[in-house]
XYZ file of C-alpha atoms in Angstrom:
538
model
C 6.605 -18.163 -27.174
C 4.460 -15.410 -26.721
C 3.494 -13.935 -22.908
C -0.628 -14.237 -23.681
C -3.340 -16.121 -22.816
C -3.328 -17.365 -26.176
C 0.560 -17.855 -26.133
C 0.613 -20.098 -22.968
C -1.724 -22.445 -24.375
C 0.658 -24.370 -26.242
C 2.091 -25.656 -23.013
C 4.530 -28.357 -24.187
C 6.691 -25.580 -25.815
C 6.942 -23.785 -22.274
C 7.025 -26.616 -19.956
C 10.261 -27.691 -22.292
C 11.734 -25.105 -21.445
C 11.596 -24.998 -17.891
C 8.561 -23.116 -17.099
C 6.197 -23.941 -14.527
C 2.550 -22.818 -15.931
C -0.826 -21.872 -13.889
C -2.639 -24.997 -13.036
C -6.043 -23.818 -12.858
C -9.017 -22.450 -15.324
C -7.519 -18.877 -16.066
C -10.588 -17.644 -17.764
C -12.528 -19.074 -15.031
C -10.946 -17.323 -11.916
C -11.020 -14.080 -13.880
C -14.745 -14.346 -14.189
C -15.125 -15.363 -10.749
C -12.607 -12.308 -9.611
C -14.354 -9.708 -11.263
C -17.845 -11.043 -9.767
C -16.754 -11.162 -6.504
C -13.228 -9.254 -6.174
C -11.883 -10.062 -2.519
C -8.179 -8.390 -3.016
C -7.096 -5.086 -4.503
C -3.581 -4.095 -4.481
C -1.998 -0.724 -4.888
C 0.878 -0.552 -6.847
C 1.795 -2.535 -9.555
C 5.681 -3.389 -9.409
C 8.168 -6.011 -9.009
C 7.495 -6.887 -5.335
C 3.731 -7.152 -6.403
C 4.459 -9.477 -8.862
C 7.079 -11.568 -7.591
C 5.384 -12.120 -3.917
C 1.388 -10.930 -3.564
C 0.562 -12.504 -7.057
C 3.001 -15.065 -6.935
C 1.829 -16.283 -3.302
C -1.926 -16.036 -4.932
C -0.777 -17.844 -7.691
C 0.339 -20.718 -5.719
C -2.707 -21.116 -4.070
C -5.012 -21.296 -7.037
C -2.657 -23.640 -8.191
C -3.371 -26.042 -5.547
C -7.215 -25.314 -5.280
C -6.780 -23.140 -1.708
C -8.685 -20.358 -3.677
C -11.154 -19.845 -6.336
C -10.572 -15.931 -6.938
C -7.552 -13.890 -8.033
C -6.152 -9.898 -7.430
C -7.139 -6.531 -9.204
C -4.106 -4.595 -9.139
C -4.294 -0.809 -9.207
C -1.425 1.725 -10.369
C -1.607 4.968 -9.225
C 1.464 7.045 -9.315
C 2.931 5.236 -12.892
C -0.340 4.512 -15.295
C 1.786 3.788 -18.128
C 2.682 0.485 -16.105
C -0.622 -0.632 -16.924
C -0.966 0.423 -19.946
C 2.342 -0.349 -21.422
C 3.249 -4.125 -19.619
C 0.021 -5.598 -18.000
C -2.564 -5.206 -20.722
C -0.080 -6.267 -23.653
C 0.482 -9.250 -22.078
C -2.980 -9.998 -20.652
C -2.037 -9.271 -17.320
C 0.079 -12.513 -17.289
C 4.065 -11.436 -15.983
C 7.136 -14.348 -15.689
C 8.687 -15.007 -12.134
C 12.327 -15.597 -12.702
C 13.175 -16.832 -9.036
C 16.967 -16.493 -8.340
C 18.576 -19.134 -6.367
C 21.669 -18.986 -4.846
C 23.009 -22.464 -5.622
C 22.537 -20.750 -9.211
C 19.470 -22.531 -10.345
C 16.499 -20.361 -11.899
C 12.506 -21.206 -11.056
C 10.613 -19.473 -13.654
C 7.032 -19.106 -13.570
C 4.280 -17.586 -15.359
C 2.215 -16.190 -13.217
C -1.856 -15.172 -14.186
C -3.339 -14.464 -10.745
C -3.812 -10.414 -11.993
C -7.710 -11.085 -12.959
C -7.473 -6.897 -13.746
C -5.228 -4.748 -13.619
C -6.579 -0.776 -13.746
C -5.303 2.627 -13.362
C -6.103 4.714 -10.441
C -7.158 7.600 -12.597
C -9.786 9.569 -11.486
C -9.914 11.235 -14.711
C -10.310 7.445 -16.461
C -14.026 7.303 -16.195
C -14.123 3.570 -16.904
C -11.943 2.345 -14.615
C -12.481 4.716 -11.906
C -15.906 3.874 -12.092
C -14.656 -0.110 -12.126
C -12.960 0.838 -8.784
C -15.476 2.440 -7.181
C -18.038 -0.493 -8.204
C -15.169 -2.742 -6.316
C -14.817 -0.602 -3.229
C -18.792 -1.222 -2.806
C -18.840 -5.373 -3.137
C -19.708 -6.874 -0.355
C -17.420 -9.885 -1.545
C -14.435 -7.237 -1.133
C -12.173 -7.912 1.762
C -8.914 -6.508 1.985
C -6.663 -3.766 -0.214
C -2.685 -4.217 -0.078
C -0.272 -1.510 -0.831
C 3.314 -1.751 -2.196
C 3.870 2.336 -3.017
C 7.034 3.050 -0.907
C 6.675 4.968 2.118
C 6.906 8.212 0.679
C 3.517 7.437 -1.341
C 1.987 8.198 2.667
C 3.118 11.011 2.629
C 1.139 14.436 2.387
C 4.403 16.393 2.618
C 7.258 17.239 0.626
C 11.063 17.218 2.004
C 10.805 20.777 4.088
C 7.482 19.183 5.601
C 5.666 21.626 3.272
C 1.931 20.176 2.346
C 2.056 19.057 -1.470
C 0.085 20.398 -3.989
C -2.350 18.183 -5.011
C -2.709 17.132 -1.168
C -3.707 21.063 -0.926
C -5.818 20.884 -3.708
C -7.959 17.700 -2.954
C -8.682 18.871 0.487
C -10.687 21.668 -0.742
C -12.247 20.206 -3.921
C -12.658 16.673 -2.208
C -13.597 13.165 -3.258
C -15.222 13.557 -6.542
C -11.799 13.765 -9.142
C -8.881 13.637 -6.514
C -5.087 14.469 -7.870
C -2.978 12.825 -4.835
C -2.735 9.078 -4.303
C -3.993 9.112 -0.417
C -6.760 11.235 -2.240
C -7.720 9.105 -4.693
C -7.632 6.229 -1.629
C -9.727 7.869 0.763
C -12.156 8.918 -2.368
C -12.447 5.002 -2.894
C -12.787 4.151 0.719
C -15.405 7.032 0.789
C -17.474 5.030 -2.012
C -17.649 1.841 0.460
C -18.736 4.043 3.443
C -21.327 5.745 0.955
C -22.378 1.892 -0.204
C -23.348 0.906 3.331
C -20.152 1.426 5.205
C -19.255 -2.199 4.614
C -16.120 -3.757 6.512
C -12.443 -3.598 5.345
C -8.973 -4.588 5.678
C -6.193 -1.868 4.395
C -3.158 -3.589 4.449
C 0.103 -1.520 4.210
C 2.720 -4.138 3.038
C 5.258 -1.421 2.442
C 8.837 -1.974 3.963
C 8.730 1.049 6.458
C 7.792 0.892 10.338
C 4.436 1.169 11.478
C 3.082 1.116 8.065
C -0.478 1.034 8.723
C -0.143 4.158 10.801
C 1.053 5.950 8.039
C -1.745 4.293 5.569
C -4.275 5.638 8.643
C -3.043 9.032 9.522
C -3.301 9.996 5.372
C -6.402 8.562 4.908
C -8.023 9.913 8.409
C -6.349 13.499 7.037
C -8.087 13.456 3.952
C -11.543 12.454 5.534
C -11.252 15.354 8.731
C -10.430 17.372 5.723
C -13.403 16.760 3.546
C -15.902 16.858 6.499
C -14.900 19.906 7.768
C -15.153 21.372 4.153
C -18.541 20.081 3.540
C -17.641 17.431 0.969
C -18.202 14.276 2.858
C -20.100 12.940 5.269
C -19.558 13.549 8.944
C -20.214 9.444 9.282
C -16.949 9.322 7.438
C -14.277 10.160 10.047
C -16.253 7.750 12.344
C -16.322 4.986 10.331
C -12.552 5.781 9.236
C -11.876 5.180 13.257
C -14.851 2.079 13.996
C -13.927 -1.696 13.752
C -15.373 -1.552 10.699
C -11.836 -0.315 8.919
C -9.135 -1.700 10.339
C -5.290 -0.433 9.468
C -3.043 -3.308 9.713
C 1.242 -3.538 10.640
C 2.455 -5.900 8.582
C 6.661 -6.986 8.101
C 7.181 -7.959 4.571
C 10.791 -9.026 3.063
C 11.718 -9.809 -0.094
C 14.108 -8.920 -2.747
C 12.832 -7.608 -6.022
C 15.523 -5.636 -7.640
C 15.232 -3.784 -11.003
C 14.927 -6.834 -13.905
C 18.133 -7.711 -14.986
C 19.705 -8.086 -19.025
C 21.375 -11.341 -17.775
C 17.804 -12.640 -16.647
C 16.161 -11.647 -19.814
C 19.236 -12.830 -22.070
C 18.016 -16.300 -20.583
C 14.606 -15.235 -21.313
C 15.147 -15.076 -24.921
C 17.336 -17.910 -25.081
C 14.158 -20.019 -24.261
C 12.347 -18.410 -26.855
C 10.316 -16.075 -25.146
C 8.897 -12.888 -27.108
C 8.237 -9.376 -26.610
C 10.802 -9.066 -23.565
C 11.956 -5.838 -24.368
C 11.639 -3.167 -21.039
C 9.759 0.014 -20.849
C 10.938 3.178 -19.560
C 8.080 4.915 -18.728
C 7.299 9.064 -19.226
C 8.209 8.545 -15.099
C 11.275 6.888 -15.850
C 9.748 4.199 -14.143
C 11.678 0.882 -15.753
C 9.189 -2.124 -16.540
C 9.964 -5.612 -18.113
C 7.409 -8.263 -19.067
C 9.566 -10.531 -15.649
C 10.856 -9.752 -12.635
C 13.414 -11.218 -10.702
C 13.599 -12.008 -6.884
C 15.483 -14.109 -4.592
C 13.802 -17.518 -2.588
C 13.150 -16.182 0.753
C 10.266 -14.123 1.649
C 8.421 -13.006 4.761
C 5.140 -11.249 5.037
C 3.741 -11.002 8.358
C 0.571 -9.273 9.296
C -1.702 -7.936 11.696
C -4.044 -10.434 12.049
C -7.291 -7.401 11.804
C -9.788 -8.453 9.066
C -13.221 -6.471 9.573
C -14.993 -8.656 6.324
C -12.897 -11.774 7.036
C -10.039 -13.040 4.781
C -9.058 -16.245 3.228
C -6.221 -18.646 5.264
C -3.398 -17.080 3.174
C -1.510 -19.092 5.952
C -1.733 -21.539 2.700
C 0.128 -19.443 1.322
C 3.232 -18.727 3.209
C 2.049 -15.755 4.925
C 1.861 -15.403 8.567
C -0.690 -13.512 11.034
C -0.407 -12.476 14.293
C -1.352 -9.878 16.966
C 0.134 -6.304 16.108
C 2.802 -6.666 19.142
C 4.629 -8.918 17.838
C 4.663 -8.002 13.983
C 5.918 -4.762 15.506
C 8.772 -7.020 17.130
C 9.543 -8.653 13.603
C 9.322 -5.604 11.755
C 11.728 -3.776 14.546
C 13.908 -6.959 14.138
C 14.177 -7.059 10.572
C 14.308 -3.123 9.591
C 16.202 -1.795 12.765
C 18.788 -4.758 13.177
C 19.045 -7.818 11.043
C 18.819 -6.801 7.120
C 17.506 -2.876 6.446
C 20.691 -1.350 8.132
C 23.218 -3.880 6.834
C 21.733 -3.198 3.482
C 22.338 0.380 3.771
C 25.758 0.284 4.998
C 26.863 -1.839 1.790
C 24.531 0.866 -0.445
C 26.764 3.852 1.211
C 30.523 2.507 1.053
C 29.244 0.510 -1.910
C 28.721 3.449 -4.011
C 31.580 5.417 -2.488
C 33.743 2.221 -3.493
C 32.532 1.920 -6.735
C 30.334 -1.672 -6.400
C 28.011 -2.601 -8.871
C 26.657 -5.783 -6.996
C 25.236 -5.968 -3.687
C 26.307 -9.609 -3.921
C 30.167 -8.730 -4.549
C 30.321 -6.676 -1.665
C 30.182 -10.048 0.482
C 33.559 -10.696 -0.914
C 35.377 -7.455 0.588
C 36.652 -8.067 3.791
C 36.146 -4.895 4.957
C 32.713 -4.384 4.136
C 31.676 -8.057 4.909
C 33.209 -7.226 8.652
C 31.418 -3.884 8.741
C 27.774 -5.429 8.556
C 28.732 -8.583 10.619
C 29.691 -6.129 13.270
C 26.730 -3.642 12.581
C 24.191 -6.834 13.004
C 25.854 -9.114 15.379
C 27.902 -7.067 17.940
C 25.986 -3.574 17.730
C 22.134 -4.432 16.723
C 21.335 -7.855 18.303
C 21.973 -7.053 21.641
C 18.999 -4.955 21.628
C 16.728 -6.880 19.489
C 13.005 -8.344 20.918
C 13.022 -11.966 20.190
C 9.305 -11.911 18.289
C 9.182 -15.562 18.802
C 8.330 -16.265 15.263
C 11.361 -15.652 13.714
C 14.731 -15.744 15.310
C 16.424 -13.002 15.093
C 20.362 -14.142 14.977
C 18.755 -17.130 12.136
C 18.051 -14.030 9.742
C 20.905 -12.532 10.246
C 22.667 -15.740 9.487
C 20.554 -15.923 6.706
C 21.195 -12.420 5.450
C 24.678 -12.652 5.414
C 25.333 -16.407 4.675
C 22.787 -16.682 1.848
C 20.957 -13.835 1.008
C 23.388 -10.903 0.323
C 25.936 -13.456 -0.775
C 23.514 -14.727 -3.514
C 25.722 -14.061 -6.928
C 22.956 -14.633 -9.212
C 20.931 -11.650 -7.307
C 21.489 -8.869 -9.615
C 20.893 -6.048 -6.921
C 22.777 -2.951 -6.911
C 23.976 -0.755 -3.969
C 23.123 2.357 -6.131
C 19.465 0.639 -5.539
C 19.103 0.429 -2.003
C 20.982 3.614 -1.588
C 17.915 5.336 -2.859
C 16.011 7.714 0.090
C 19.075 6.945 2.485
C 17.902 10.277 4.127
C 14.344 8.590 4.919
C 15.966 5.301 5.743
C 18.664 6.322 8.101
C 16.034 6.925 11.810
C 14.564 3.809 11.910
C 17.137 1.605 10.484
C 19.819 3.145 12.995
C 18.127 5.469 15.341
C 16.007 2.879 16.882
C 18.833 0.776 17.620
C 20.991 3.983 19.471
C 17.714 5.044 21.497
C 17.355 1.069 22.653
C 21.445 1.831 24.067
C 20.075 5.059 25.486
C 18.037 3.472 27.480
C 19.460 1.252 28.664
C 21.106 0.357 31.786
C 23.714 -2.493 30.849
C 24.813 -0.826 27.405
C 26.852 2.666 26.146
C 25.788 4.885 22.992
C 29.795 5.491 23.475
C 30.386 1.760 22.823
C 28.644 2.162 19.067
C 31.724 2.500 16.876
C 30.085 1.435 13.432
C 27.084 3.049 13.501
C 28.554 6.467 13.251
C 31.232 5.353 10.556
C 27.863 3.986 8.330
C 26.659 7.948 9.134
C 29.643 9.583 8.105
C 30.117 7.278 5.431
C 26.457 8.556 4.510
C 27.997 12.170 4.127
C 30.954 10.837 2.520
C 28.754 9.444 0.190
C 26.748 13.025 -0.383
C 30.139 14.627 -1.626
C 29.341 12.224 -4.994
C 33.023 11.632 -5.270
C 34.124 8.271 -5.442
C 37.203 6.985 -3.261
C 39.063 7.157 -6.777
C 38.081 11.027 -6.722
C 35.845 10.815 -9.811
C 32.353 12.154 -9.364
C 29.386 9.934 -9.638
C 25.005 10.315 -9.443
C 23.658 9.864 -6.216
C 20.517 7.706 -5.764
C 17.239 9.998 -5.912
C 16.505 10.486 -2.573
C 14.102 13.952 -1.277
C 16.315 15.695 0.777
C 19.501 16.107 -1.659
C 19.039 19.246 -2.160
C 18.779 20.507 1.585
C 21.502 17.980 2.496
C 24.267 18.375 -0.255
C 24.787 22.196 0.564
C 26.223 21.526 3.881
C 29.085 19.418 2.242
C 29.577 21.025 -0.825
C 32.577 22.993 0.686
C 34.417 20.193 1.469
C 37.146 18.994 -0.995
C 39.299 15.638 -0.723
C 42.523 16.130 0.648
C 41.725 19.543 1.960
C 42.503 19.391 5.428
C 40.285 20.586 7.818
C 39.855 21.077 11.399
C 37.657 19.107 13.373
C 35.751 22.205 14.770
C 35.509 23.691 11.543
C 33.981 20.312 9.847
C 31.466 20.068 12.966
C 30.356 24.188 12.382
C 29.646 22.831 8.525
C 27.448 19.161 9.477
C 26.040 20.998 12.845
C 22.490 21.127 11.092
C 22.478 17.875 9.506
C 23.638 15.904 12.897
C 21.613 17.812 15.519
C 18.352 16.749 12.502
C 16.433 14.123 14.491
C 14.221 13.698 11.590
C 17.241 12.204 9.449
C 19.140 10.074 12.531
C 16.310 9.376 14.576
C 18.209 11.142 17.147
C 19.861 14.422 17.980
C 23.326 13.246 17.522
C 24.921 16.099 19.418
C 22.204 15.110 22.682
C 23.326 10.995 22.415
C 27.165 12.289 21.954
C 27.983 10.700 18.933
C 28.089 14.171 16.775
C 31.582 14.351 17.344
C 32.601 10.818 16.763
C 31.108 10.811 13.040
C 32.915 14.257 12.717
C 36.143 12.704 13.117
C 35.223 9.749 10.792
C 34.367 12.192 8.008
C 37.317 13.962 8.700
C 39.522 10.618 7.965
C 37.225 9.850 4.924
C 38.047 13.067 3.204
C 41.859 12.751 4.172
C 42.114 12.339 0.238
C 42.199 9.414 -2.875
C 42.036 6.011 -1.154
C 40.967 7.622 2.643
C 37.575 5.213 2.414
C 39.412 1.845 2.200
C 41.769 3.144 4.603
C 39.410 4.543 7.091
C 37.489 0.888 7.061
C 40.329 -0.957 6.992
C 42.023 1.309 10.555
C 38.444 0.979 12.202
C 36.795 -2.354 10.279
């Protein structure tokens, strides 16, 4: 059983098996994609596969569309090159319920899949030739939040940013360059309407998609290498920059996923690390539920993905779902089992569930600390996720997710899915910042976790994350079992806690500096001072 268009034709040896197969005239909906391409997506991993195609693969299945995605990878090419064009584009679903029962699906909704390589004359030029089709209505982006960003950790301008200002659109190094440069094609082709659709898990993500792309086209005008008509039509109806929630679980593919793989028969399984250490597998695996709700902003129109699970609404209230899900009811509790997870040695997300502590810490985190300040968004109720979350989600034993994970870019990750949630107490009249007592044991549990000593004592490798290296000096002094005194631990952590930019909030200004200082203080008491520490205050 070979993943290929010519494998999947013998469909009585994968429908045996279990596997649910397209339904529809593959070769014809590639034709009719590449003809008249309405969808490009940035960023060609597991959440791609396992919701946008997936979702468009239902929908051809049932005859809601005609037309499938071109997927573009720009920071990892080798993704391309190395798992979507051996296997024509074509990827398995392995969906991973938690009653224990496994969906799998082939999914062939990727009509192309190209590099975004200016330096690739062919399929830049295929790009570009997309970007000016009138037929083209919206581009999606899954490339993490940081892939906005024109800045490295000390808020120093990167590089190639630096670089593609001056030189401009023509053969642009950055990613947001090599965006705009595309988006500057369409504006150059008639300044035809479009839809860019941030689906990345961070708040206010079409801001961020705006504010790079409207940096690189100031910057190019000003230097003579685009248009003035640019900026303006970066800023008219004609472009719109959508909000958009989305939630769902992809984590890295699993062995015990692709042990059942090859049980079935299936060839060619075998993962790629890339030259990026970016790690690739012919499947990915993801749990049941998913939620993708967007701005409901298309300038060209769009097709009723509503078919397809997804749901659109006015900006105000996916900015109430997105507050609701990444400031309250799953981001935060997900970091607080990454942190002590790590620090406790967990290699399961899912196994966490079963330690009493932890299980209390993000029941108390969501229900008694976070929901009180949640916005109903009237779409989703906000107590149902959570009970969701932590009843069947988390829980899920066959979800093969890993605290080490989701502990990745804690130091990006920590203002909204906390800081938010301490401003809303601020604020208010009825509720205390003083009456948070879990919050700041998830923050000090964060610089626990820094130390990259284990509640055993042994070291272990922290998540990549941008800001190690100007975080980790301020504990590196610190030693378990070495006492300390409480001033003298607040002199070392005074620049981390008084950084907004990490919390959200001046700790020292909302007086909770001193209350994580103390909590640090017990978790560095010595071997075992984690598990006590949650189990005094848990």
């Amino acid at each position: 059983m070979k993943l290929s268009l010519q494998g999947i034709r013998d469909k009585k040896q994968w429908e045996a098996k279990g596997y649910q197969l397209p339904q529809y005239d593959i070769e014809k909906m590639i034709a009719a994609t590449k003809e008249n391409p309405f969808w490009i997506h940035f960023g060609a991993g597991n959440l791609f596969r396992a919701f946008h195609a997936n979702v468009v693969q239902n929908m051809l299945n049932n005859g809601d569309l005609d037309r499938g995605l071109v997927v573009a990878e720009g920071f990892d090419y080798e993704i391309v090159e190395k798992m979507y064009v051996p296997h024509d584009n074509l990827g398995i679903v392995a969906t991973l319920k938690a009653d224990g029962t496994i969906e799998k699906t082939v999914v062939a909704s990727v009509a192309e899949s190209l590099p975004l390589d200016s330096k690739n004359k062919v399929a830049y030029a295929r790009l570009k030739d997309i970007f000016g089709k009138e037929s083209f209505q919206m581009a999606t982006f899954t490339i993490t939040e940081k892939g906005y960003s024109l800045v490295n950790g000390k808020g120093e301008q990167l590089p190639d940013v630096m670089a593609d200002f001056t030189v401009g659109p023509e053969k642009p190094e950055s990613y947001m360059g090599k965006v705009t440069a595309l988006l500057y094609a369409r504006y150059k082709a008639g300044a035809l309407p479009l839809a860019m659709v941030s689906t990345d898990n961070c708040s206010h993500n079409g801001d961020k998609l705006y504010a790079a792309v409207s940096a690189f086209a100031k910057a190019w005008v000003k230097n003579g290498k685009a248009e003035k008509g640019f900026v303006d039509y970066i800023d008219s109806d004609q472009v719109s920059f959508t909000w958009s929630m989305i939630d769902k679980i992809t984590p890295r593919p699993d062995a015990s996923v692709e042990a059942i793989l090859r049980e079935d028969g299936v060839e060619d399984l075998d993962p790629v690390i890339t030259s990026k250490n970016t790690y690739v597998a012919p499947f990915v695996n993801a749990e049941e539920t998913e939620y993708l709700v967007i701005e409901d902003d298309f300038p060209n129109g769009r097709p009723d993905l509503t078919k397809g699970g997804l749901m659109f609404t006015d900006r105000e209230t996916v900015d109430k779902v997105e507050k609701m899900k990444v400031c309250t009811c799953l981001n935060p509790l997900h970091t607080c089992l990454a942190i002590y997870g790590c620090v406790l040695g967990y290699q399961k997300i899912s196994d966490e569930m079963k330690d009493a502590e932890l299980k209390k810490l993000v029941e108390t985190v969501g229900y008694r600390e976070g929901l009180p300040v949640v916005v109903n968004p009237g779409i989703l109720d906000p107590k149902e996720f959570i009970d969701t979350v932590l009843n069947v989600r988390v829980p899920n034993p066959f979800m093969p997710d890993t605290p080490q994970r989701i502990a990745t870019d804690t130091s990006q990750k920590l203002a909204i899915r906390f800081g938010e949630t301490i401003k809303a107490y601020a604020e208010s009249d009825q509720l205390e910042v003083a009456s948070l007592k879990l919050i700041p044991l998830v923050f000090a549990g964060w610089l626990r976790y820094l130390m990259a000593v284990d509640d055993e004592g042994d070291t272990f490798e922290l998540s990549p994350d941008p800001l190690l290296d100007t975080v980790r000096p301020y504990v590196a002094g610190f030693k378990l079992g070495e006492a300390r005194e409480l001033d003298e631990i607040e002199e070392a952590l005074k620049p981390i806690l008084e950084n907004a930019k990490i919390f959200g909030v001046n700790l020292y200004e909302v007086g909770m500096a001193e209350k994580v200082c103390e909590y640090f203080k017990e978790l560095t008491a010595g071997v075992g001072a984690v598990r006590a520490t949650l189990k005094k205050y848990v």
